Amino acid sequence: MSSIPASAFLALALILFCIGLYGALTKRNTVIVLISIELMLNAVNINLVTFSKYGINPSIDGQIFALFAMAVAAAEAAVGLAILMALYRNKKTVHIDEMNEMKN
Amino acid sequence: MTFSGEFFAFMALALVAIIGGVLLLNLNKVVHMVVALIFTFVSIAGVYILLSAEFVAAVQVLIYSGAITIIMLFGIMLTKPYDESEAKSGKWRKILVFLGVVGFAFAVYLGIYNFDIQQVPTTLHEDNTMQIGKGLYTKYIIPFEFVSVLLLAALIGAIVLAKREDKEADEE
């Protein structure tokens, strides 16, 4: 039995998710936007692992889901970095408000 | 609520995680932001150990504080991030986004602040890695194989995207 209530873990995940959301929406550097998205995915993983222990039917499935989410997040980071490299080679900028080729 | 050692460990880990996130938002240099986020990732691994998920904690340290941080640092060093030109969008956008995020946080917090569920004794901490292995190779075998296809596709896609085009290479 754990002495920490489940809502404490959920609140920690909520705070980290909000930090990541704010960073992803306001930062100008594309690398920081990508890493903010990673932070949001991490917050979701905390929720999955919390409910794998505190849910009505505790089981290992939540932890396996967290592992799948980590694999997808790693693939996303690699592809995102590659897109950033291609953009930087063509546009010489990493600022997200100057990447507007599809606008007009 | 009793003040056990587990509780203090959780408070310390949560504090370090949130401080890392706040530093990510407030530091000026990009490399410092990424290094601040390593603290967050490592303390999230500690939170996983509190939730009796030792294998996920080890994977968190390997993938996030190891691989993803290093790949982001490479991304920073191969580009030129210290170009301090002014942003076009003003302060109003930041304020609006901040208000929106705070509203979202409040709405979700209303849903979870008195979330209390009957705790059932679990066996997750006994042979954690063996349980995960059994789950992966029996119930989740098809998603597990699809993840390998996804990783192969991401590998090839990243190489194709980041490769220098031939005519560009000839000019240099």
PDB file of C-alpha atoms in Angstrom:
ATOM      1  CA  MET A   1       0.000   0.000   0.000  1.00  0.00           C
ATOM      2  CA  SER A   2       1.293   3.375  -0.932  1.00  0.00           C
ATOM      3  CA  SER A   3       0.861   6.434   1.255  1.00  0.00           C
ATOM      4  CA  ILE A   4       0.798   8.824  -1.695  1.00  0.00           C
ATOM      5  CA  PRO A   5      -2.652   9.484  -3.148  1.00  0.00           C
ATOM      6  CA  ALA A   6      -3.102   8.919  -6.860  1.00  0.00           C
ATOM      7  CA  SER A   7      -4.168  12.529  -7.342  1.00  0.00           C
ATOM      8  CA  ALA A   8      -0.650  13.712  -6.383  1.00  0.00           C
ATOM      9  CA  PHE A   9       0.817  11.849  -9.349  1.00  0.00           C
ATOM     10  CA  LEU A  10      -1.942  13.119 -11.607  1.00  0.00           C
ATOM     11  CA  ALA A  11      -1.311  16.696 -10.461  1.00  0.00           C
ATOM     12  CA  LEU A  12       2.435  16.362 -11.158  1.00  0.00           C
ATOM     13  CA  ALA A  13       1.648  15.051 -14.637  1.00  0.00           C
ATOM     14  CA  LEU A  14      -0.779  17.952 -15.179  1.00  0.00           C
ATOM     15  CA  ILE A  15       1.829  20.566 -14.199  1.00  0.00           C
ATOM     16  CA  LEU A  16       4.478  19.041 -16.467  1.00  0.00           C
ATOM     17  CA  PHE A  17       1.975  18.822 -19.334  1.00  0.00           C
ATOM     18  CA  CYS A  18       1.072  22.497 -18.935  1.00  0.00           C
ATOM     19  CA  ILE A  19       4.737  23.534 -18.873  1.00  0.00           C
ATOM     20  CA  GLY A  20       5.306  21.560 -22.058  1.00  0.00           C
ATOM     21  CA  LEU A  21       2.205  23.013 -23.717  1.00  0.00           C
ATOM     22  CA  TYR A  22       3.207  26.588 -22.890  1.00  0.00           C
ATOM     23  CA  GLY A  23       6.751  25.984 -24.137  1.00  0.00           C
ATOM     24  CA  ALA A  24       5.546  24.386 -27.369  1.00  0.00           C
ATOM     25  CA  LEU A  25       3.224  27.295 -28.096  1.00  0.00           C
ATOM     26  CA  THR A  26       5.491  30.235 -27.218  1.00  0.00           C
ATOM     27  CA  LYS A  27       9.132  29.300 -27.827  1.00  0.00           C
ATOM     28  CA  ARG A  28      10.708  30.381 -31.125  1.00  0.00           C
ATOM     29  CA  ASN A  29      13.522  27.861 -31.428  1.00  0.00           C
ATOM     30  CA  THR A  30      12.314  24.695 -33.125  1.00  0.00           C
ATOM     31  CA  VAL A  31      14.530  22.407 -31.037  1.00  0.00           C
ATOM     32  CA  ILE A  32      12.939  23.741 -27.855  1.00  0.00           C
ATOM     33  CA  VAL A  33       9.474  23.230 -29.330  1.00  0.00           C
ATOM     34  CA  LEU A  34      10.349  19.601 -30.087  1.00  0.00           C
ATOM     35  CA  ILE A  35      11.696  19.012 -26.593  1.00  0.00           C
ATOM     36  CA  SER A  36       8.584  20.609 -25.063  1.00  0.00           C
ATOM     37  CA  ILE A  37       6.518  18.060 -26.964  1.00  0.00           C
ATOM     38  CA  GLU A  38       8.713  15.342 -25.446  1.00  0.00           C
ATOM     39  CA  LEU A  39       7.909  16.758 -22.009  1.00  0.00           C
ATOM     40  CA  MET A  40       4.183  16.537 -22.749  1.00  0.00           C
ATOM     41  CA  LEU A  41       4.567  12.901 -23.827  1.00  0.00           C
ATOM     42  CA  ASN A  42       6.412  12.208 -20.580  1.00  0.00           C
ATOM     43  CA  ALA A  43       3.535  13.647 -18.566  1.00  0.00           C
ATOM     44  CA  VAL A  44       1.155  11.297 -20.367  1.00  0.00           C
ATOM     45  CA  ASN A  45       3.470   8.388 -19.546  1.00  0.00           C
ATOM     46  CA  ILE A  46       3.289   9.292 -15.842  1.00  0.00           C
ATOM     47  CA  ASN A  47      -0.499   9.046 -16.069  1.00  0.00           C
ATOM     48  CA  LEU A  48      -0.320   5.637 -17.762  1.00  0.00           C
ATOM     49  CA  VAL A  49       2.050   4.216 -15.152  1.00  0.00           C
ATOM     50  CA  THR A  50      -0.017   5.739 -12.310  1.00  0.00           C
ATOM     51  CA  PHE A  51      -3.169   4.035 -13.481  1.00  0.00           C
ATOM     52  CA  SER A  52      -1.322   0.775 -13.986  1.00  0.00           C
ATOM     53  CA  LYS A  53      -0.775   0.789 -10.211  1.00  0.00           C
ATOM     54  CA  TYR A  54      -3.810   2.664  -8.862  1.00  0.00           C
ATOM     55  CA  GLY A  55      -6.542   1.638 -11.274  1.00  0.00           C
ATOM     56  CA  ILE A  56      -9.500  -0.539 -10.447  1.00  0.00           C
ATOM     57  CA  ASN A  57      -7.755  -3.524 -12.014  1.00  0.00           C
ATOM     58  CA  PRO A  58      -4.031  -2.963 -11.450  1.00  0.00           C
ATOM     59  CA  SER A  59      -2.071  -4.678 -14.188  1.00  0.00           C
ATOM     60  CA  ILE A  60       1.139  -4.434 -16.150  1.00  0.00           C
ATOM     61  CA  ASP A  61      -0.627  -3.134 -19.286  1.00  0.00           C
ATOM     62  CA  GLY A  62      -0.160   0.528 -18.375  1.00  0.00           C
ATOM     63  CA  GLN A  63       3.595   0.118 -18.153  1.00  0.00           C
ATOM     64  CA  ILE A  64       3.666  -1.651 -21.527  1.00  0.00           C
ATOM     65  CA  PHE A  65       1.663   1.215 -23.031  1.00  0.00           C
ATOM     66  CA  ALA A  66       4.204   3.643 -21.576  1.00  0.00           C
ATOM     67  CA  LEU A  67       7.005   1.701 -23.266  1.00  0.00           C
ATOM     68  CA  PHE A  68       5.184   1.859 -26.620  1.00  0.00           C
ATOM     69  CA  ALA A  69       4.673   5.602 -26.176  1.00  0.00           C
ATOM     70  CA  MET A  70       8.399   6.011 -25.509  1.00  0.00           C
ATOM     71  CA  ALA A  71       9.278   4.126 -28.711  1.00  0.00           C
ATOM     72  CA  VAL A  72       6.961   6.320 -30.771  1.00  0.00           C
ATOM     73  CA  ALA A  73       8.329   9.460 -29.072  1.00  0.00           C
ATOM     74  CA  ALA A  74      11.905   8.475 -29.899  1.00  0.00           C
ATOM     75  CA  ALA A  75      10.986   7.919 -33.562  1.00  0.00           C
ATOM     76  CA  GLU A  76       9.205  11.281 -33.602  1.00  0.00           C
ATOM     77  CA  ALA A  77      12.234  13.071 -32.158  1.00  0.00           C
ATOM     78  CA  ALA A  78      14.544  11.569 -34.795  1.00  0.00           C
ATOM     79  CA  VAL A  79      12.267  12.459 -37.715  1.00  0.00           C
ATOM     80  CA  GLY A  80      11.623  15.941 -36.278  1.00  0.00           C
ATOM     81  CA  LEU A  81      15.336  16.617 -36.029  1.00  0.00           C
ATOM     82  CA  ALA A  82      15.837  15.435 -39.616  1.00  0.00           C
ATOM     83  CA  ILE A  83      13.102  17.793 -40.855  1.00  0.00           C
ATOM     84  CA  LEU A  84      14.743  20.600 -38.878  1.00  0.00           C
ATOM     85  CA  MET A  85      18.092  19.855 -40.545  1.00  0.00           C
ATOM     86  CA  ALA A  86      16.530  19.940 -44.024  1.00  0.00           C
ATOM     87  CA  LEU A  87      14.757  23.224 -43.255  1.00  0.00           C
ATOM     88  CA  TYR A  88      17.915  24.775 -41.845  1.00  0.00           C
ATOM     89  CA  ARG A  89      19.875  23.855 -44.939  1.00  0.00           C
ATOM     90  CA  ASN A  90      17.331  25.503 -47.214  1.00  0.00           C
ATOM     91  CA  LYS A  91      16.208  28.501 -45.161  1.00  0.00           C
ATOM     92  CA  LYS A  92      19.140  29.190 -42.757  1.00  0.00           C
ATOM     93  CA  THR A  93      16.797  29.684 -39.853  1.00  0.00           C
ATOM     94  CA  VAL A  94      15.622  27.697 -36.847  1.00  0.00           C
ATOM     95  CA  HIS A  95      12.922  30.157 -35.793  1.00  0.00           C
ATOM     96  CA  ILE A  96       9.471  28.774 -36.029  1.00  0.00           C
ATOM     97  CA  ASP A  97       7.813  32.054 -37.045  1.00  0.00           C
ATOM     98  CA  GLU A  98       9.988  32.304 -40.162  1.00  0.00           C
ATOM     99  CA  MET A  99       8.942  28.890 -41.462  1.00  0.00           C
ATOM    100  CA  ASN A 100       5.904  29.955 -43.481  1.00  0.00           C
ATOM    101  CA  GLU A 101       6.457  28.491 -46.930  1.00  0.00           C
ATOM    102  CA  MET A 102       2.958  27.054 -47.116  1.00  0.00           C
ATOM    103  CA  LYS A 103       1.280  30.328 -46.143  1.00  0.00           C
ATOM    104  CA  ASN A 104       1.053  32.055 -49.536  1.00  0.00           C
TER     105      ASN A 104
ATOM    106  CA  MET B   1      -2.043  11.670   4.766  1.00  0.00           C
ATOM    107  CA  THR B   2       0.936  10.269   6.615  1.00  0.00           C
ATOM    108  CA  PHE B   3       4.396  11.740   6.226  1.00  0.00           C
ATOM    109  CA  SER B   4       6.418   8.690   5.313  1.00  0.00           C
ATOM    110  CA  GLY B   5       9.737   8.485   3.548  1.00  0.00           C
ATOM    111  CA  GLU B   6       7.911   7.640   0.336  1.00  0.00           C
ATOM    112  CA  PHE B   7       5.992  10.899   0.597  1.00  0.00           C
ATOM    113  CA  PHE B   8       9.163  12.960   1.059  1.00  0.00           C
ATOM    114  CA  ALA B   9      10.813  11.191  -1.865  1.00  0.00           C
ATOM    115  CA  PHE B  10       7.810  12.022  -4.034  1.00  0.00           C
ATOM    116  CA  MET B  11       7.830  15.665  -2.960  1.00  0.00           C
ATOM    117  CA  ALA B  12      11.564  16.042  -3.669  1.00  0.00           C
ATOM    118  CA  LEU B  13      11.280  14.374  -7.081  1.00  0.00           C
ATOM    119  CA  ALA B  14       8.230  16.412  -8.045  1.00  0.00           C
ATOM    120  CA  LEU B  15       9.959  19.632  -6.956  1.00  0.00           C
ATOM    121  CA  VAL B  16      13.060  18.888  -9.053  1.00  0.00           C
ATOM    122  CA  ALA B  17      10.895  17.940 -12.040  1.00  0.00           C
ATOM    123  CA  ILE B  18       8.875  21.155 -11.887  1.00  0.00           C
ATOM    124  CA  ILE B  19      11.967  23.320 -11.319  1.00  0.00           C
ATOM    125  CA  GLY B  20      13.539  21.745 -14.403  1.00  0.00           C
ATOM    126  CA  GLY B  21      10.440  22.552 -16.429  1.00  0.00           C
ATOM    127  CA  VAL B  22      10.294  26.142 -15.205  1.00  0.00           C
ATOM    128  CA  LEU B  23      13.986  26.610 -16.001  1.00  0.00           C
ATOM    129  CA  LEU B  24      13.256  25.299 -19.508  1.00  0.00           C
ATOM    130  CA  LEU B  25      10.817  28.156 -19.953  1.00  0.00           C
ATOM    131  CA  ASN B  26      12.974  30.882 -18.424  1.00  0.00           C
ATOM    132  CA  LEU B  27      16.616  30.302 -19.334  1.00  0.00           C
ATOM    133  CA  ASN B  28      18.102  32.271 -22.207  1.00  0.00           C
ATOM    134  CA  LYS B  29      20.590  29.933 -23.837  1.00  0.00           C
ATOM    135  CA  VAL B  30      19.247  26.922 -25.710  1.00  0.00           C
ATOM    136  CA  VAL B  31      21.874  24.477 -24.411  1.00  0.00           C
ATOM    137  CA  HIS B  32      21.065  25.460 -20.816  1.00  0.00           C
ATOM    138  CA  MET B  33      17.387  24.743 -21.463  1.00  0.00           C
ATOM    139  CA  VAL B  34      18.154  21.219 -22.654  1.00  0.00           C
ATOM    140  CA  VAL B  35      20.447  20.563 -19.679  1.00  0.00           C
ATOM    141  CA  ALA B  36      17.712  21.814 -17.310  1.00  0.00           C
ATOM    142  CA  LEU B  37      15.349  19.316 -18.865  1.00  0.00           C
ATOM    143  CA  ILE B  38      17.702  16.417 -18.001  1.00  0.00           C
ATOM    144  CA  PHE B  39      16.849  17.054 -14.333  1.00  0.00           C
ATOM    145  CA  THR B  40      13.158  16.720 -15.169  1.00  0.00           C
ATOM    146  CA  PHE B  41      13.670  13.463 -17.059  1.00  0.00           C
ATOM    147  CA  VAL B  42      15.778  11.878 -14.304  1.00  0.00           C
ATOM    148  CA  SER B  43      13.292  12.808 -11.587  1.00  0.00           C
ATOM    149  CA  ILE B  44      10.444  11.418 -13.675  1.00  0.00           C
ATOM    150  CA  ALA B  45      12.429   8.151 -13.654  1.00  0.00           C
ATOM    151  CA  GLY B  46      12.413   8.379  -9.838  1.00  0.00           C
ATOM    152  CA  VAL B  47       8.652   8.853  -9.885  1.00  0.00           C
ATOM    153  CA  TYR B  48       8.356   5.676 -11.957  1.00  0.00           C
ATOM    154  CA  ILE B  49      10.298   3.773  -9.286  1.00  0.00           C
ATOM    155  CA  LEU B  50       7.822   5.055  -6.677  1.00  0.00           C
ATOM    156  CA  LEU B  51       5.056   3.672  -8.877  1.00  0.00           C
ATOM    157  CA  SER B  52       6.785   0.227  -8.877  1.00  0.00           C
ATOM    158  CA  ALA B  53       7.782   0.436 -12.539  1.00  0.00           C
ATOM    159  CA  GLU B  54      11.510  -0.227 -12.352  1.00  0.00           C
ATOM    160  CA  PHE B  55      11.953  -1.276 -15.974  1.00  0.00           C
ATOM    161  CA  VAL B  56      10.156   1.813 -17.274  1.00  0.00           C
ATOM    162  CA  ALA B  57      12.411   3.928 -15.035  1.00  0.00           C
ATOM    163  CA  ALA B  58      15.536   2.368 -16.535  1.00  0.00           C
ATOM    164  CA  VAL B  59      14.181   2.893 -20.043  1.00  0.00           C
ATOM    165  CA  GLN B  60      13.355   6.505 -19.173  1.00  0.00           C
ATOM    166  CA  VAL B  61      16.949   7.182 -18.108  1.00  0.00           C
ATOM    167  CA  LEU B  62      18.356   5.465 -21.205  1.00  0.00           C
ATOM    168  CA  ILE B  63      16.003   6.917 -23.832  1.00  0.00           C
ATOM    169  CA  TYR B  64      15.145  10.357 -22.511  1.00  0.00           C
ATOM    170  CA  SER B  65      18.056  11.594 -20.434  1.00  0.00           C
ATOM    171  CA  GLY B  66      20.470   9.740 -22.685  1.00  0.00           C
ATOM    172  CA  ALA B  67      19.401   9.475 -26.288  1.00  0.00           C
ATOM    173  CA  ILE B  68      16.850  12.227 -26.818  1.00  0.00           C
ATOM    174  CA  THR B  69      18.863  14.851 -24.932  1.00  0.00           C
ATOM    175  CA  ILE B  70      21.981  14.034 -26.933  1.00  0.00           C
ATOM    176  CA  ILE B  71      20.096  14.100 -30.242  1.00  0.00           C
ATOM    177  CA  MET B  72      18.602  17.495 -29.313  1.00  0.00           C
ATOM    178  CA  LEU B  73      22.073  18.819 -28.425  1.00  0.00           C
ATOM    179  CA  PHE B  74      23.281  17.641 -31.837  1.00  0.00           C
ATOM    180  CA  GLY B  75      20.371  19.463 -33.408  1.00  0.00           C
ATOM    181  CA  ILE B  76      21.333  22.641 -31.580  1.00  0.00           C
ATOM    182  CA  MET B  77      25.001  22.393 -32.482  1.00  0.00           C
ATOM    183  CA  LEU B  78      24.412  21.658 -36.168  1.00  0.00           C
ATOM    184  CA  THR B  79      22.167  24.696 -36.517  1.00  0.00           C
ATOM    185  CA  LYS B  80      22.839  28.234 -35.402  1.00  0.00           C
ATOM    186  CA  PRO B  81      20.538  28.971 -32.471  1.00  0.00           C
ATOM    187  CA  TYR B  82      22.189  32.133 -31.161  1.00  0.00           C
ATOM    188  CA  ASP B  83      20.686  34.305 -33.816  1.00  0.00           C
ATOM    189  CA  GLU B  84      18.925  36.805 -31.553  1.00  0.00           C
ATOM    190  CA  SER B  85      16.601  38.491 -33.991  1.00  0.00           C
ATOM    191  CA  GLU B  86      13.404  39.935 -32.620  1.00  0.00           C
ATOM    192  CA  ALA B  87      10.179  37.986 -32.655  1.00  0.00           C
ATOM    193  CA  LYS B  88       7.425  39.269 -34.886  1.00  0.00           C
ATOM    194  CA  SER B  89       4.574  38.320 -32.612  1.00  0.00           C
ATOM    195  CA  GLY B  90       4.302  40.490 -29.552  1.00  0.00           C
ATOM    196  CA  LYS B  91       3.670  40.062 -25.856  1.00  0.00           C
ATOM    197  CA  TRP B  92      -0.086  39.733 -26.328  1.00  0.00           C
ATOM    198  CA  ARG B  93       0.224  36.308 -27.865  1.00  0.00           C
ATOM    199  CA  LYS B  94       2.252  35.025 -24.917  1.00  0.00           C
ATOM    200  CA  ILE B  95      -0.271  36.413 -22.446  1.00  0.00           C
ATOM    201  CA  LEU B  96      -3.168  34.840 -24.311  1.00  0.00           C
ATOM    202  CA  VAL B  97      -1.410  31.473 -24.498  1.00  0.00           C
ATOM    203  CA  PHE B  98      -0.574  31.695 -20.785  1.00  0.00           C
ATOM    204  CA  LEU B  99      -4.202  32.409 -19.887  1.00  0.00           C
ATOM    205  CA  GLY B 100      -5.361  29.542 -22.074  1.00  0.00           C
ATOM    206  CA  VAL B 101      -2.927  27.099 -20.481  1.00  0.00           C
ATOM    207  CA  VAL B 102      -3.894  28.221 -16.970  1.00  0.00           C
ATOM    208  CA  GLY B 103      -7.568  27.778 -17.829  1.00  0.00           C
ATOM    209  CA  PHE B 104      -6.870  24.295 -19.171  1.00  0.00           C
ATOM    210  CA  ALA B 105      -4.890  23.394 -16.037  1.00  0.00           C
ATOM    211  CA  PHE B 106      -7.701  24.648 -13.784  1.00  0.00           C
ATOM    212  CA  ALA B 107     -10.340  22.703 -15.710  1.00  0.00           C
ATOM    213  CA  VAL B 108      -8.367  19.455 -15.489  1.00  0.00           C
ATOM    214  CA  TYR B 109      -7.469  20.076 -11.846  1.00  0.00           C
ATOM    215  CA  LEU B 110     -11.164  20.318 -10.955  1.00  0.00           C
ATOM    216  CA  GLY B 111     -11.508  16.812 -12.300  1.00  0.00           C
ATOM    217  CA  ILE B 112      -8.599  15.238 -10.427  1.00  0.00           C
ATOM    218  CA  TYR B 113      -8.123  17.068  -7.126  1.00  0.00           C
ATOM    219  CA  ASN B 114     -10.289  14.735  -5.066  1.00  0.00           C
ATOM    220  CA  PHE B 115      -9.839  11.701  -7.255  1.00  0.00           C
ATOM    221  CA  ASP B 116      -9.664   8.866  -4.786  1.00  0.00           C
ATOM    222  CA  ILE B 117      -9.869   5.248  -5.718  1.00  0.00           C
ATOM    223  CA  GLN B 118      -9.886   2.145  -3.624  1.00  0.00           C
ATOM    224  CA  GLN B 119      -6.320   0.866  -3.643  1.00  0.00           C
ATOM    225  CA  VAL B 120      -5.968  -2.782  -4.508  1.00  0.00           C
ATOM    226  CA  PRO B 121      -2.819  -4.676  -3.518  1.00  0.00           C
ATOM    227  CA  THR B 122      -0.665  -5.253  -6.561  1.00  0.00           C
ATOM    228  CA  THR B 123       2.157  -7.563  -7.510  1.00  0.00           C
ATOM    229  CA  LEU B 124       3.716  -5.159  -9.979  1.00  0.00           C
ATOM    230  CA  HIS B 125       6.944  -4.824  -8.001  1.00  0.00           C
ATOM    231  CA  GLU B 126       7.676  -8.561  -8.016  1.00  0.00           C
ATOM    232  CA  ASP B 127       9.671  -9.554 -11.119  1.00  0.00           C
ATOM    233  CA  ASN B 128       8.633  -6.379 -12.889  1.00  0.00           C
ATOM    234  CA  THR B 129      10.795  -6.930 -15.954  1.00  0.00           C
ATOM    235  CA  MET B 130       9.645 -10.526 -16.319  1.00  0.00           C
ATOM    236  CA  GLN B 131       5.996  -9.455 -16.211  1.00  0.00           C
ATOM    237  CA  ILE B 132       6.659  -6.844 -18.914  1.00  0.00           C
ATOM    238  CA  GLY B 133       8.463  -9.389 -21.061  1.00  0.00           C
ATOM    239  CA  LYS B 134       5.628 -11.882 -20.749  1.00  0.00           C
ATOM    240  CA  GLY B 135       3.070  -9.211 -21.604  1.00  0.00           C
ATOM    241  CA  LEU B 136       5.050  -8.020 -24.615  1.00  0.00           C
ATOM    242  CA  TYR B 137       5.486 -11.480 -26.075  1.00  0.00           C
ATOM    243  CA  THR B 138       1.980 -12.817 -25.449  1.00  0.00           C
ATOM    244  CA  LYS B 139      -0.787 -10.222 -25.328  1.00  0.00           C
ATOM    245  CA  TYR B 140       0.998  -7.409 -27.165  1.00  0.00           C
ATOM    246  CA  ILE B 141       3.052  -9.364 -29.704  1.00  0.00           C
ATOM    247  CA  ILE B 142       1.489  -7.735 -32.779  1.00  0.00           C
ATOM    248  CA  PRO B 143       1.930  -4.118 -31.579  1.00  0.00           C
ATOM    249  CA  PHE B 144       5.479  -5.081 -30.558  1.00  0.00           C
ATOM    250  CA  GLU B 145       6.278  -6.218 -34.098  1.00  0.00           C
ATOM    251  CA  PHE B 146       4.648  -3.093 -35.542  1.00  0.00           C
ATOM    252  CA  VAL B 147       6.928  -0.954 -33.370  1.00  0.00           C
ATOM    253  CA  SER B 148       9.912  -2.530 -35.100  1.00  0.00           C
ATOM    254  CA  VAL B 149       8.427  -1.576 -38.484  1.00  0.00           C
ATOM    255  CA  LEU B 150       7.834   1.958 -37.181  1.00  0.00           C
ATOM    256  CA  LEU B 151      11.426   2.276 -35.988  1.00  0.00           C
ATOM    257  CA  LEU B 152      12.732   1.057 -39.357  1.00  0.00           C
ATOM    258  CA  ALA B 153      10.524   3.567 -41.178  1.00  0.00           C
ATOM    259  CA  ALA B 154      11.710   6.366 -38.875  1.00  0.00           C
ATOM    260  CA  LEU B 155      15.340   5.365 -39.411  1.00  0.00           C
ATOM    261  CA  ILE B 156      15.073   5.388 -43.203  1.00  0.00           C
ATOM    262  CA  GLY B 157      12.945   8.537 -43.199  1.00  0.00           C
ATOM    263  CA  ALA B 158      15.389  10.438 -41.007  1.00  0.00           C
ATOM    264  CA  ILE B 159      18.333   9.452 -43.218  1.00  0.00           C
ATOM    265  CA  VAL B 160      16.509  10.421 -46.430  1.00  0.00           C
ATOM    266  CA  LEU B 161      15.374  13.766 -44.993  1.00  0.00           C
ATOM    267  CA  ALA B 162      18.702  14.786 -43.518  1.00  0.00           C
ATOM    268  CA  LYS B 163      20.816  13.594 -46.449  1.00  0.00           C
ATOM    269  CA  ARG B 164      22.485  16.287 -48.497  1.00  0.00           C
ATOM    270  CA  GLU B 165      21.023  16.448 -51.969  1.00  0.00           C
ATOM    271  CA  ASP B 166      23.412  15.527 -54.764  1.00  0.00           C
ATOM    272  CA  LYS B 167      23.400  18.757 -56.716  1.00  0.00           C
ATOM    273  CA  GLU B 168      23.862  20.738 -53.533  1.00  0.00           C
ATOM    274  CA  ALA B 169      26.875  18.606 -52.664  1.00  0.00           C
ATOM    275  CA  ASP B 170      28.357  19.187 -56.132  1.00  0.00           C
ATOM    276  CA  GLU B 171      28.224  22.961 -55.749  1.00  0.00           C
ATOM    277  CA  GLU B 172      30.336  22.917 -52.616  1.00  0.00           C
TER     278      GLU B 172
END
